[in-house]
Coordinates of C-alpha atoms and ligand atoms in Angstrom, one line a residue:
X78 CA 0.0 0.0 0.0
X79 CA 1.8 3.0 -1.2
X80 CA -0.5 5.8 0.3
X81 CA -2.8 6.0 3.3
X82 CA -6.5 5.5 2.3
X83 CA -9.8 6.3 3.9
X84 CA -11.8 3.1 4.5
X85 CA -15.5 4.4 5.0
X86 CA -16.3 7.3 2.8
X87 CA -20.1 7.8 3.6
X88 CA -20.0 7.9 7.5
X89 CA -17.9 9.0 10.4
X90 CA -16.0 6.2 12.1
X91 CA -13.1 6.4 14.6
X92 CA -11.0 4.6 17.4
X93 CA -10.4 1.4 15.3
X94 CA -9.8 -2.0 16.9
X95 CA -8.8 -4.5 14.3
X96 CA -8.4 -8.3 14.3
X97 CA -8.1 -11.2 11.9
X98 CA -10.7 -13.9 12.5
X99 CA -10.9 -16.9 10.2
X100 CA -8.6 -15.3 7.7
X101 CA -10.7 -12.1 7.3
X102 CA -9.9 -8.7 8.7
X103 CA -12.5 -7.2 11.1
X104 CA -12.6 -3.4 12.1
X105 CA -14.5 -2.5 15.1
X106 CA -14.7 1.4 15.3
X107 CA -16.6 4.0 17.3
X108 CA -19.5 5.5 15.3
X109 CA -19.2 9.4 15.4
X110 CA -22.3 11.5 14.9
X111 CA -23.4 15.1 15.1
X112 CA -25.7 15.4 18.2
X113 CA -25.2 19.2 18.7
X114 CA -23.4 18.9 22.1
X115 CA -20.8 21.7 22.3
X116 CA -17.1 20.7 22.5
X117 CA -15.4 20.6 26.0
X118 CA -12.5 19.0 27.9
X119 CA -14.9 16.4 29.2
X120 CA -15.4 15.0 25.8
X121 CA -19.3 15.4 25.8
X122 CA -19.2 16.1 22.1
X123 CA -18.1 12.5 21.6
X124 CA -21.9 11.5 21.9
X125 CA -21.8 8.2 20.1
X126 CA -24.8 5.7 20.5
X127 CA -24.1 2.6 18.4
X128 CA -21.4 0.5 16.7
X129 CA -21.0 -0.9 13.3
X130 CA -18.5 -3.7 12.2
X131 CA -16.6 -3.7 9.0
X132 CA -14.8 -6.6 7.3
X133 CA -12.6 -7.3 4.2
X134 CA -10.8 -10.3 2.7
X135 CA -8.3 -7.9 1.1
X136 CA -7.4 -4.5 2.7
X137 CA -5.3 -3.5 -0.3
X138 CA -7.7 -4.1 -3.1
X139 CA -11.3 -4.6 -1.8
X140 CA -13.7 -2.1 -0.2
X141 CA -14.8 -2.8 3.4
X142 CA -18.2 -4.4 3.9
X143 CA -20.4 -2.6 6.5
X144 CA -22.3 -5.2 8.6
X145 CA -24.6 -2.6 9.9
X146 CA -25.5 -1.7 13.6
X147 CA -24.3 -4.4 15.9
X148 CA -25.0 -2.9 19.3
X149 CA -26.7 0.3 20.4
X150 CA -27.2 2.2 23.6
X151 CA -30.8 1.4 23.9
X152 CA -30.0 -2.4 24.0
X153 CA -27.9 -1.8 27.2
X154 CA -29.8 -2.0 30.5
X155 CA -27.3 0.0 32.6
X156 CA -26.8 2.7 29.9
X157 CA -26.4 6.4 30.4
X158 CA -24.6 7.8 27.4
X159 CA -21.5 7.8 25.1
X160 CA -20.4 4.5 23.6
X161 CA -16.6 5.2 23.1
X162 CA -13.8 3.0 21.7
X163 CA -14.7 -0.8 21.8
X164 CA -12.7 -4.0 21.1
X165 CA -13.6 -7.7 20.3
X166 CA -11.8 -10.9 21.2
X167 CA -12.7 -14.6 20.3
X168 CA -12.7 -17.5 22.5
X169 CA -14.1 -21.1 22.0
X170 CA -16.1 -20.0 19.0
X171 CA -17.9 -17.0 20.7
X172 CA -17.0 -13.3 20.1
X173 CA -16.9 -10.8 23.0
X174 CA -17.2 -7.0 22.5
X175 CA -15.9 -4.9 25.3
X176 CA -17.1 -1.4 25.4
X177 CA -17.0 1.8 27.6
X178 CA -20.2 3.5 28.4
X179 CA -21.3 6.1 31.0
X180 CA -23.8 4.6 33.4
X181 CA -26.8 6.5 34.8
X182 CA -24.6 8.4 37.2
X183 CA -22.3 9.5 34.3
X184 CA -19.5 7.2 35.5
X185 CA -17.7 5.2 32.8
X186 CA -17.8 1.5 33.1
X187 CA -16.7 -1.3 30.8
X188 CA -19.4 -3.6 29.5
X189 CA -19.3 -6.8 27.5
X190 CA -21.6 -8.1 24.7
X191 CA -21.5 -11.6 23.1
X192 CA -22.0 -12.9 19.6
X193 CA -21.8 -16.1 17.6
X194 CA -20.0 -14.4 14.7
X195 CA -17.3 -11.7 14.5
X196 CA -19.7 -9.4 12.6
X197 CA -22.3 -9.7 15.5
X198 CA -24.9 -8.8 16.4
X199 CA -23.7 -8.5 20.1
X200 CA -26.0 -9.1 22.9
X201 CA -25.0 -7.1 26.1
X202 CA -24.7 -8.6 29.5
X203 CA -27.1 -7.0 32.0
X204 CA -24.5 -5.3 34.2
X205 CA -21.0 -3.8 33.6
X206 CA -17.9 -5.8 34.3
X207 CA -17.4 -5.9 38.1
X208 CA -14.5 -3.6 39.1
X209 CA -14.3 -1.8 35.7
X210 CA -13.7 1.8 35.2
X211 CA -12.6 4.4 32.7
X212 CA -12.4 3.9 28.9
X213 CA -10.7 2.5 25.8
X214 CA -10.6 -1.3 26.5
X215 CA -8.2 -3.2 24.1
X216 CA -8.0 -7.0 24.4
X217 CA -4.9 -8.9 23.6
X218 CA -4.7 -12.7 23.2
X219 CA -1.2 -13.9 24.1
X220 CA 0.3 -17.0 22.4
X221 CA -0.8 -19.3 25.3
X222 CA -4.5 -18.2 24.7
X223 CA -4.7 -16.1 27.8
X224 CA -6.6 -12.8 27.1
X225 CA -5.6 -9.5 28.7
X226 CA -7.4 -6.3 28.7
X227 CA -5.6 -2.9 28.7
X228 CA -7.8 0.1 29.6
X229 CA -7.9 3.7 30.8
X230 CA -7.9 7.3 29.5
X231 CA -7.2 10.7 31.2
X232 CA -9.6 13.8 31.4
X233 CA -13.0 12.9 29.9
X234 CA -11.9 9.2 30.3
X235 CA -12.0 9.6 34.2
X236 CA -8.8 7.6 35.0
X237 CA -7.7 10.4 37.3
X238 CA -10.6 9.5 39.6
X239 CA -9.1 6.2 40.6
X240 CA -6.1 5.1 42.7
X241 CA -5.3 1.3 43.3
X242 CA -8.6 0.5 41.5
X243 CA -10.7 2.5 44.0
X244 CA -12.7 5.6 43.3
X245 CA -11.0 8.7 44.9
X246 CA -13.2 11.3 46.7
X247 CA -11.8 13.9 44.4
X248 CA -10.0 13.4 41.1
X249 CA -6.2 13.8 41.1
X250 CA -4.2 14.4 37.9
X251 CA -0.4 14.3 38.6
X252 CA 1.9 17.0 37.2
X253 CA 5.5 17.7 36.5
X254 CA 7.9 15.3 38.3
X255 CA 5.1 13.2 39.7
X256 CA 4.8 9.7 38.2
X257 CA 2.5 9.7 35.1
X258 CA -1.0 8.1 35.4
X259 CA -0.5 4.6 33.9
X260 CA -2.9 2.6 31.6
X261 CA -4.1 -0.5 33.4
X262 CA -3.8 -4.2 32.5
X263 CA -5.9 -7.1 33.8
X264 CA -6.2 -10.8 32.8
X265 CA -9.8 -11.8 31.8
X266 CA -11.6 -14.8 33.2
X267 CA -11.9 -18.0 31.3
X268 CA -15.5 -17.2 30.5
X269 CA -14.4 -13.8 29.2
X270 CA -16.9 -11.9 31.2
X271 CA -14.9 -10.6 34.1
X272 CA -11.5 -9.6 35.6
X273 CA -9.5 -12.6 36.9
X274 CA -7.4 -10.4 39.1
X275 CA -7.0 -6.8 40.3
X276 CA -6.0 -4.5 37.4
X277 CA -2.3 -3.5 37.5
X278 CA -0.5 -0.4 36.2
X279 CA 1.2 -0.6 32.9
X280 CA 4.7 0.9 33.6
X281 CA 6.4 2.8 30.9
X282 CA 10.1 3.5 31.5
X283 CA 12.4 6.0 29.8
X284 CA 15.4 4.7 27.8
X285 CA 17.5 5.3 31.0
X286 CA 15.3 3.1 33.1
X287 CA 13.6 5.9 35.1
X288 CA 9.7 5.9 35.3
X289 CA 7.8 8.1 32.9
X290 CA 6.7 11.4 34.6
X291 CA 3.5 13.2 34.3
X292 CA 5.3 16.3 32.8
X293 CA 6.6 14.3 29.9
X294 CA 3.5 15.1 28.0
X295 CA 5.0 14.2 24.6
X296 CA 5.7 10.5 25.7
X297 CA 3.5 9.6 28.6
X298 CA 0.3 7.7 28.3
X299 CA -3.0 9.5 28.0
X300 CA -5.4 7.0 26.2
X301 CA -6.0 4.5 23.4
X302 CA -4.0 1.5 24.6
X303 CA -3.1 -1.2 22.0
X304 CA -0.9 -4.2 22.3
X305 CA 0.7 -6.3 19.5
X306 CA 3.5 -8.8 19.4
X307 CA 6.4 -8.6 16.9
X308 CA 9.4 -10.9 16.8
X309 CA 8.6 -12.2 20.3
X310 CA 8.5 -8.7 21.9
X311 CA 5.4 -7.0 23.2
X312 CA 4.6 -3.5 21.7
X313 CA 2.4 -1.4 23.9
X314 CA 1.2 1.8 21.9
X315 CA -1.0 4.5 23.0
X316 CA -2.0 8.3 22.4
X317 CA -0.4 11.1 24.3
X318 CA -3.7 12.9 24.1
X319 CA -3.1 16.7 24.6
X320 CA 0.2 16.4 22.6
X321 CA -1.6 14.4 19.9
X322 CA 1.1 11.7 19.2
X323 CA 0.8 8.0 18.9
X324 CA 3.8 6.5 20.7
X325 CA 5.1 3.0 21.7
X326 CA 7.1 1.2 24.3
X327 CA 8.5 -2.5 24.2
X328 CA 8.4 -5.1 26.9
X329 CA 9.1 -8.9 27.3
X330 CA 5.6 -9.8 28.5
X331 CA 2.0 -8.5 28.4
X332 CA 2.5 -7.0 31.9
X333 CA 5.6 -5.0 31.1
X334 CA 7.4 -2.9 32.3
X335 CA 7.7 -1.3 28.8
X336 CA 10.6 0.9 27.6
X337 CA 9.6 3.9 25.6
X338 CA 10.8 3.8 22.0
X339 CA 9.4 6.6 20.0
X340 CA 6.5 8.1 17.9
X341 CA 4.5 6.0 15.5
X342 CA 2.3 8.7 14.0
X343 CA 2.8 12.5 14.2
X344 CA -0.4 14.6 14.9
X345 CA -3.3 14.3 12.6
X346 CA -6.0 16.8 11.8
X347 CA -8.4 16.8 14.9
X348 CA -7.7 16.6 18.6
X349 CA -7.8 12.9 19.2
X350 CA -5.6 10.2 17.7
X351 CA -6.2 6.6 18.2
X352 CA -5.2 3.5 16.4
X353 CA -4.8 -0.3 16.1
X354 CA -1.9 -2.3 14.6
X355 CA -2.5 -5.6 13.0
X356 CA -0.7 -8.1 10.6
X357 CA -2.7 -9.3 7.6
X358 CA -1.5 -11.4 4.7
X359 CA 2.2 -10.9 5.6
X360 CA 2.1 -7.1 6.0
X361 CA 1.7 -4.8 9.0
X362 CA -0.9 -2.0 9.0
X363 CA -1.7 1.0 11.2
X364 CA -5.4 1.7 11.3
X365 CA -6.3 5.3 12.8
X366 CA -8.6 8.2 12.2
X367 CA -8.4 11.9 11.3
X368 CA -10.9 14.7 10.9
X369 CA -9.8 15.8 7.4
X370 CA -13.1 14.8 5.5
X371 CA -15.3 16.7 8.2
X372 CA -13.2 19.8 7.7
X373 CA -11.5 19.5 11.2
X374 CA -14.6 18.7 13.3
X375 CA -12.9 16.6 15.9
X376 CA -16.0 14.8 16.9
X377 CA -16.6 13.7 13.2
X378 CA -13.7 11.4 12.4
X379 CA -12.9 9.2 9.5
X380 CA -11.1 5.8 9.4
X381 CA -7.9 5.4 7.6
X382 CA -5.3 2.7 6.9
X383 CA -1.7 2.8 6.0
X384 CA 1.3 0.3 5.8
X385 CA 3.6 0.1 8.9
X386 CA 7.2 -0.8 8.7
X387 CA 9.9 -1.8 11.2
X388 CA 13.7 -1.3 10.8
X389 CA 16.2 -4.2 11.2
X390 CA 16.1 -3.6 15.1
X391 CA 12.4 -3.8 15.3
X392 CA 11.8 -0.1 15.8
X393 CA 8.7 1.2 14.1
X394 CA 9.3 3.7 11.4
X395 CA 7.6 7.0 12.2
X396 CA 4.7 8.0 9.9
X397 CA 3.4 11.5 9.0
X398 CA -0.1 12.1 10.4
X399 CA -0.8 14.7 7.8
X400 CA 0.0 12.4 4.9
Ligands
FUB224 O1 -13.9 8.5 20.8 C1 -13.9 8.9 22.0 C2 -12.6 9.0 22.6 O2 -11.8 9.8 21.8 C3 -11.8 7.7 22.7 O3 -12.3 6.8 23.7 C4 -10.5 8.1 22.9 O4 -9.5 7.3 22.8 C5 -10.4 9.3 21.9 O5 -10.1 8.8 20.5

Protein backbone atom coordinates (compact mmCIF):
# COMPACT_ATOMS: atom_id res chain seq x y z
CA UNK A 1 0.00 0.00 0.00
CA UNK A 2 1.83 3.09 -1.21
CA UNK A 3 -0.49 5.78 0.21
CA UNK A 4 -2.79 5.99 3.28
CA UNK A 5 -6.44 5.52 2.34
CA UNK A 6 -9.83 6.24 3.90
CA UNK A 7 -11.92 3.15 4.55
CA UNK A 8 -15.50 4.39 5.01
CA UNK A 9 -16.38 7.33 2.78
CA UNK A 10 -20.07 7.79 3.62
CA UNK A 11 -20.06 7.91 7.43
CA UNK A 12 -17.90 8.98 10.39
CA UNK A 13 -16.01 6.19 12.17
CA UNK A 14 -13.09 6.46 14.65
CA UNK A 15 -10.99 4.61 17.28
CA UNK A 16 -10.44 1.40 15.26
CA UNK A 17 -9.78 -1.96 16.90
CA UNK A 18 -8.72 -4.53 14.30
CA UNK A 19 -8.38 -8.32 14.36
CA UNK A 20 -8.07 -11.19 11.92
CA UNK A 21 -10.68 -13.90 12.54
CA UNK A 22 -10.88 -16.96 10.24
CA UNK A 23 -8.64 -15.33 7.63
CA UNK A 24 -10.73 -12.13 7.34
CA UNK A 25 -9.91 -8.70 8.73
CA UNK A 26 -12.53 -7.16 11.04
CA UNK A 27 -12.64 -3.49 12.08
CA UNK A 28 -14.50 -2.41 15.22
CA UNK A 29 -14.68 1.41 15.30
CA UNK A 30 -16.58 4.02 17.30
CA UNK A 31 -19.42 5.53 15.27
CA UNK A 32 -19.19 9.33 15.40
CA UNK A 33 -22.28 11.47 14.88
CA UNK A 34 -23.42 15.09 15.10
CA UNK A 35 -25.65 15.38 18.16
CA UNK A 36 -25.20 19.13 18.67
CA UNK A 37 -23.41 18.86 22.06
CA UNK A 38 -20.79 21.65 22.35
CA UNK A 39 -17.08 20.73 22.50
CA UNK A 40 -15.50 20.61 26.00
CA UNK A 41 -12.51 19.03 27.86
CA UNK A 42 -14.86 16.37 29.23
CA UNK A 43 -15.43 14.99 25.72
CA UNK A 44 -19.22 15.42 25.88
CA UNK A 45 -19.20 16.13 22.14
CA UNK A 46 -18.20 12.47 21.53
CA UNK A 47 -21.82 11.46 21.91
CA UNK A 48 -21.87 8.14 20.07
CA UNK A 49 -24.80 5.76 20.50
CA UNK A 50 -24.11 2.64 18.43
CA UNK A 51 -21.42 0.49 16.76
CA UNK A 52 -21.01 -0.89 13.25
CA UNK A 53 -18.60 -3.68 12.22
CA UNK A 54 -16.61 -3.71 8.96
CA UNK A 55 -14.74 -6.56 7.30
CA UNK A 56 -12.63 -7.30 4.26
CA UNK A 57 -10.77 -10.22 2.71
CA UNK A 58 -8.20 -7.90 1.16
CA UNK A 59 -7.42 -4.52 2.72
CA UNK A 60 -5.30 -3.49 -0.30
CA UNK A 61 -7.76 -4.12 -3.13
CA UNK A 62 -11.30 -4.56 -1.75
CA UNK A 63 -13.68 -2.03 -0.20
CA UNK A 64 -14.74 -2.87 3.38
CA UNK A 65 -18.19 -4.40 3.96
CA UNK A 66 -20.41 -2.60 6.49
CA UNK A 67 -22.29 -5.17 8.61
CA UNK A 68 -24.62 -2.49 9.98
CA UNK A 69 -25.53 -1.68 13.59
CA UNK A 70 -24.36 -4.48 15.90
CA UNK A 71 -24.97 -2.92 19.35
CA UNK A 72 -26.69 0.27 20.49
CA UNK A 73 -27.13 2.25 23.71
CA UNK A 74 -30.84 1.40 23.89
CA UNK A 75 -29.93 -2.37 24.05
CA UNK A 76 -27.90 -1.86 27.24
CA UNK A 77 -29.81 -2.03 30.52
CA UNK A 78 -27.34 0.02 32.59
CA UNK A 79 -26.78 2.68 29.92
CA UNK A 80 -26.41 6.36 30.43
CA UNK A 81 -24.61 7.81 27.42
CA UNK A 82 -21.51 7.78 25.16
CA UNK A 83 -20.33 4.52 23.59
CA UNK A 84 -16.61 5.13 23.10
CA UNK A 85 -13.79 2.94 21.73
CA UNK A 86 -14.62 -0.81 21.77
CA UNK A 87 -12.68 -4.02 21.07
CA UNK A 88 -13.57 -7.65 20.27
CA UNK A 89 -11.92 -10.96 21.21
CA UNK A 90 -12.69 -14.57 20.24
CA UNK A 91 -12.69 -17.56 22.57
CA UNK A 92 -14.10 -21.05 21.94
CA UNK A 93 -16.11 -19.92 18.92
CA UNK A 94 -17.81 -16.96 20.65
CA UNK A 95 -17.02 -13.29 20.12
CA UNK A 96 -16.89 -10.83 23.00
CA UNK A 97 -17.23 -7.10 22.46
CA UNK A 98 -15.87 -4.88 25.27
CA UNK A 99 -17.17 -1.32 25.35
CA UNK A 100 -16.95 1.78 27.59
CA UNK A 101 -20.20 3.53 28.39
CA UNK A 102 -21.27 6.05 31.03
CA UNK A 103 -23.77 4.59 33.47
CA UNK A 104 -26.80 6.48 34.76
CA UNK A 105 -24.55 8.38 37.22
CA UNK A 106 -22.30 9.54 34.35
CA UNK A 107 -19.46 7.21 35.42
CA UNK A 108 -17.65 5.26 32.70
CA UNK A 109 -17.82 1.47 33.13
CA UNK A 110 -16.75 -1.31 30.78
CA UNK A 111 -19.42 -3.65 29.45
CA UNK A 112 -19.28 -6.89 27.48
CA UNK A 113 -21.62 -8.17 24.77
CA UNK A 114 -21.57 -11.61 23.11
CA UNK A 115 -22.03 -12.82 19.52
CA UNK A 116 -21.79 -16.09 17.59
CA UNK A 117 -20.05 -14.40 14.65
CA UNK A 118 -17.31 -11.76 14.43
CA UNK A 119 -19.71 -9.42 12.62
CA UNK A 120 -22.26 -9.64 15.45
CA UNK A 121 -24.94 -8.74 16.38
CA UNK A 122 -23.69 -8.50 19.99
CA UNK A 123 -25.99 -9.12 22.96
CA UNK A 124 -24.96 -7.15 26.08
CA UNK A 125 -24.67 -8.61 29.55
CA UNK A 126 -27.13 -7.03 32.03
CA UNK A 127 -24.40 -5.34 34.14
CA UNK A 128 -21.01 -3.74 33.54
CA UNK A 129 -17.89 -5.81 34.34
CA UNK A 130 -17.43 -5.86 38.11
CA UNK A 131 -14.51 -3.63 39.16
CA UNK A 132 -14.28 -1.90 35.75
CA UNK A 133 -13.79 1.83 35.24
CA UNK A 134 -12.56 4.41 32.70
CA UNK A 135 -12.42 3.87 28.91
CA UNK A 136 -10.68 2.42 25.84
CA UNK A 137 -10.60 -1.35 26.47
CA UNK A 138 -8.16 -3.18 24.17
CA UNK A 139 -8.03 -6.97 24.43
CA UNK A 140 -4.89 -8.92 23.55
CA UNK A 141 -4.67 -12.71 23.20
CA UNK A 142 -1.22 -13.99 24.12
CA UNK A 143 0.34 -17.02 22.41
CA UNK A 144 -0.87 -19.34 25.24
CA UNK A 145 -4.50 -18.28 24.66
CA UNK A 146 -4.71 -16.04 27.75
CA UNK A 147 -6.63 -12.80 27.18
CA UNK A 148 -5.57 -9.52 28.75
CA UNK A 149 -7.42 -6.21 28.72
CA UNK A 150 -5.61 -2.86 28.67
CA UNK A 151 -7.80 0.13 29.54
CA UNK A 152 -7.88 3.72 30.79
CA UNK A 153 -7.93 7.30 29.60
CA UNK A 154 -7.30 10.70 31.20
CA UNK A 155 -9.55 13.82 31.39
CA UNK A 156 -12.98 12.84 29.98
CA UNK A 157 -11.88 9.19 30.30
CA UNK A 158 -12.00 9.60 34.13
CA UNK A 159 -8.81 7.63 34.98
CA UNK A 160 -7.72 10.43 37.35
CA UNK A 161 -10.70 9.54 39.55
CA UNK A 162 -9.08 6.20 40.60
CA UNK A 163 -6.11 5.04 42.65
CA UNK A 164 -5.32 1.37 43.35
CA UNK A 165 -8.59 0.50 41.56
CA UNK A 166 -10.67 2.46 44.07
CA UNK A 167 -12.64 5.61 43.35
CA UNK A 168 -11.06 8.72 44.93
CA UNK A 169 -13.16 11.28 46.77
CA UNK A 170 -11.85 13.87 44.35
CA UNK A 171 -9.98 13.37 41.09
CA UNK A 172 -6.19 13.79 41.13
CA UNK A 173 -4.19 14.43 37.97
CA UNK A 174 -0.41 14.24 38.63
CA UNK A 175 1.83 16.97 37.21
CA UNK A 176 5.51 17.71 36.56
CA UNK A 177 7.90 15.30 38.30
CA UNK A 178 5.12 13.16 39.76
CA UNK A 179 4.74 9.70 38.19
CA UNK A 180 2.53 9.67 35.10
CA UNK A 181 -0.90 8.07 35.43
CA UNK A 182 -0.56 4.61 33.85
CA UNK A 183 -2.90 2.61 31.65
CA UNK A 184 -4.14 -0.56 33.35
CA UNK A 185 -3.82 -4.25 32.45
CA UNK A 186 -5.97 -7.09 33.72
CA UNK A 187 -6.21 -10.79 32.86
CA UNK A 188 -9.71 -11.83 31.82
CA UNK A 189 -11.57 -14.81 33.30
CA UNK A 190 -11.88 -18.04 31.28
CA UNK A 191 -15.51 -17.17 30.45
CA UNK A 192 -14.32 -13.75 29.18
CA UNK A 193 -16.98 -11.96 31.22
CA UNK A 194 -14.92 -10.60 34.09
CA UNK A 195 -11.56 -9.62 35.58
CA UNK A 196 -9.55 -12.60 36.88
CA UNK A 197 -7.37 -10.37 39.09
CA UNK A 198 -7.02 -6.78 40.26
CA UNK A 199 -6.01 -4.48 37.37
CA UNK A 200 -2.31 -3.53 37.51
CA UNK A 201 -0.53 -0.39 36.26
CA UNK A 202 1.20 -0.55 32.86
CA UNK A 203 4.62 0.88 33.74
CA UNK A 204 6.45 2.78 30.97
CA UNK A 205 10.14 3.46 31.54
CA UNK A 206 12.35 6.01 29.82
CA UNK A 207 15.35 4.69 27.89
CA UNK A 208 17.50 5.34 31.00
CA UNK A 209 15.26 3.07 33.10
CA UNK A 210 13.53 5.86 35.08
CA UNK A 211 9.71 5.78 35.23
CA UNK A 212 7.78 8.12 32.92
CA UNK A 213 6.79 11.39 34.66
CA UNK A 214 3.49 13.25 34.31
CA UNK A 215 5.30 16.27 32.87
CA UNK A 216 6.65 14.24 29.93
CA UNK A 217 3.55 15.10 27.96
CA UNK A 218 5.06 14.14 24.59
CA UNK A 219 5.68 10.54 25.66
CA UNK A 220 3.48 9.65 28.64
CA UNK A 221 0.29 7.59 28.32
CA UNK A 222 -3.01 9.47 27.92
CA UNK A 223 -5.50 7.04 26.25
CA UNK A 224 -6.00 4.56 23.36
CA UNK A 225 -4.02 1.52 24.60
CA UNK A 226 -3.14 -1.14 22.04
CA UNK A 227 -0.94 -4.24 22.27
CA UNK A 228 0.67 -6.29 19.52
CA UNK A 229 3.49 -8.81 19.38
CA UNK A 230 6.37 -8.58 16.90
CA UNK A 231 9.39 -10.90 16.79
CA UNK A 232 8.62 -12.20 20.30
CA UNK A 233 8.44 -8.71 21.88
CA UNK A 234 5.36 -6.96 23.27
CA UNK A 235 4.63 -3.53 21.77
CA UNK A 236 2.40 -1.35 23.96
CA UNK A 237 1.18 1.66 21.96
CA UNK A 238 -0.99 4.61 23.01
CA UNK A 239 -1.99 8.22 22.42
CA UNK A 240 -0.36 11.12 24.31
CA UNK A 241 -3.71 12.97 24.16
CA UNK A 242 -3.08 16.69 24.55
CA UNK A 243 0.19 16.46 22.57
CA UNK A 244 -1.56 14.39 19.85
CA UNK A 245 1.06 11.69 19.23
CA UNK A 246 0.82 7.93 18.86
CA UNK A 247 3.80 6.43 20.71
CA UNK A 248 5.03 2.97 21.70
CA UNK A 249 7.09 1.14 24.27
CA UNK A 250 8.47 -2.43 24.19
CA UNK A 251 8.45 -5.14 26.87
CA UNK A 252 9.13 -8.85 27.32
CA UNK A 253 5.66 -9.92 28.45
CA UNK A 254 2.08 -8.53 28.43
CA UNK A 255 2.40 -6.95 31.89
CA UNK A 256 5.59 -5.02 31.16
CA UNK A 257 7.40 -2.93 32.23
CA UNK A 258 7.73 -1.35 28.78
CA UNK A 259 10.59 0.85 27.63
CA UNK A 260 9.66 3.91 25.61
CA UNK A 261 10.80 3.76 21.96
CA UNK A 262 9.35 6.68 20.02
CA UNK A 263 6.56 8.09 17.88
CA UNK A 264 4.47 5.93 15.52
CA UNK A 265 2.33 8.72 14.05
CA UNK A 266 2.78 12.51 14.22
CA UNK A 267 -0.38 14.60 14.90
CA UNK A 268 -3.35 14.23 12.57
CA UNK A 269 -6.03 16.83 11.82
CA UNK A 270 -8.39 16.75 14.83
CA UNK A 271 -7.74 16.67 18.60
CA UNK A 272 -7.80 12.91 19.18
CA UNK A 273 -5.55 10.27 17.68
CA UNK A 274 -6.26 6.58 18.19
CA UNK A 275 -5.18 3.44 16.40
CA UNK A 276 -4.82 -0.32 16.03
CA UNK A 277 -1.88 -2.29 14.62
CA UNK A 278 -2.47 -5.61 12.87
CA UNK A 279 -0.69 -8.05 10.59
CA UNK A 280 -2.67 -9.28 7.60
CA UNK A 281 -1.46 -11.39 4.70
CA UNK A 282 2.19 -10.87 5.63
CA UNK A 283 2.12 -7.07 5.98
CA UNK A 284 1.68 -4.81 9.00
CA UNK A 285 -0.88 -2.01 9.01
CA UNK A 286 -1.68 1.03 11.15
CA UNK A 287 -5.40 1.79 11.35
CA UNK A 288 -6.30 5.21 12.75
CA UNK A 289 -8.56 8.21 12.20
CA UNK A 290 -8.41 11.89 11.33
CA UNK A 291 -10.87 14.74 10.87
CA UNK A 292 -9.87 15.84 7.37
CA UNK A 293 -13.12 14.79 5.60
CA UNK A 294 -15.28 16.69 8.17
CA UNK A 295 -13.19 19.84 7.75
CA UNK A 296 -11.50 19.50 11.16
CA UNK A 297 -14.58 18.82 13.31
CA UNK A 298 -12.83 16.67 15.90
CA UNK A 299 -15.97 14.75 16.90
CA UNK A 300 -16.58 13.67 13.27
CA UNK A 301 -13.64 11.42 12.41
CA UNK A 302 -12.85 9.15 9.46
CA UNK A 303 -11.11 5.78 9.41
CA UNK A 304 -7.79 5.42 7.64
CA UNK A 305 -5.27 2.64 6.98
CA UNK A 306 -1.63 2.74 5.97
CA UNK A 307 1.26 0.30 5.92
CA UNK A 308 3.53 0.16 8.96
CA UNK A 309 7.19 -0.82 8.72
CA UNK A 310 9.92 -1.82 11.17
CA UNK A 311 13.63 -1.34 10.81
CA UNK A 312 16.13 -4.20 11.25
CA UNK A 313 16.16 -3.62 15.05
CA UNK A 314 12.35 -3.88 15.33
CA UNK A 315 11.84 -0.11 15.69
CA UNK A 316 8.66 1.23 14.09
CA UNK A 317 9.33 3.79 11.35
CA UNK A 318 7.54 7.05 12.23
CA UNK A 319 4.63 7.97 9.94
CA UNK A 320 3.41 11.46 9.02
CA UNK A 321 -0.09 12.12 10.40
CA UNK A 322 -0.75 14.74 7.73
CA UNK A 323 0.02 12.37 4.81
O1 LIG B 1 -13.92 8.43 20.76
C1 LIG B 1 -13.94 8.95 22.06
C2 LIG B 1 -12.58 8.98 22.63
O2 LIG B 1 -11.74 9.79 21.81
C3 LIG B 1 -11.84 7.68 22.69
O3 LIG B 1 -12.28 6.82 23.68
C4 LIG B 1 -10.46 8.18 22.87
O4 LIG B 1 -9.46 7.23 22.73
C5 LIG B 1 -10.41 9.28 21.82
O5 LIG B 1 -10.13 8.77 20.54
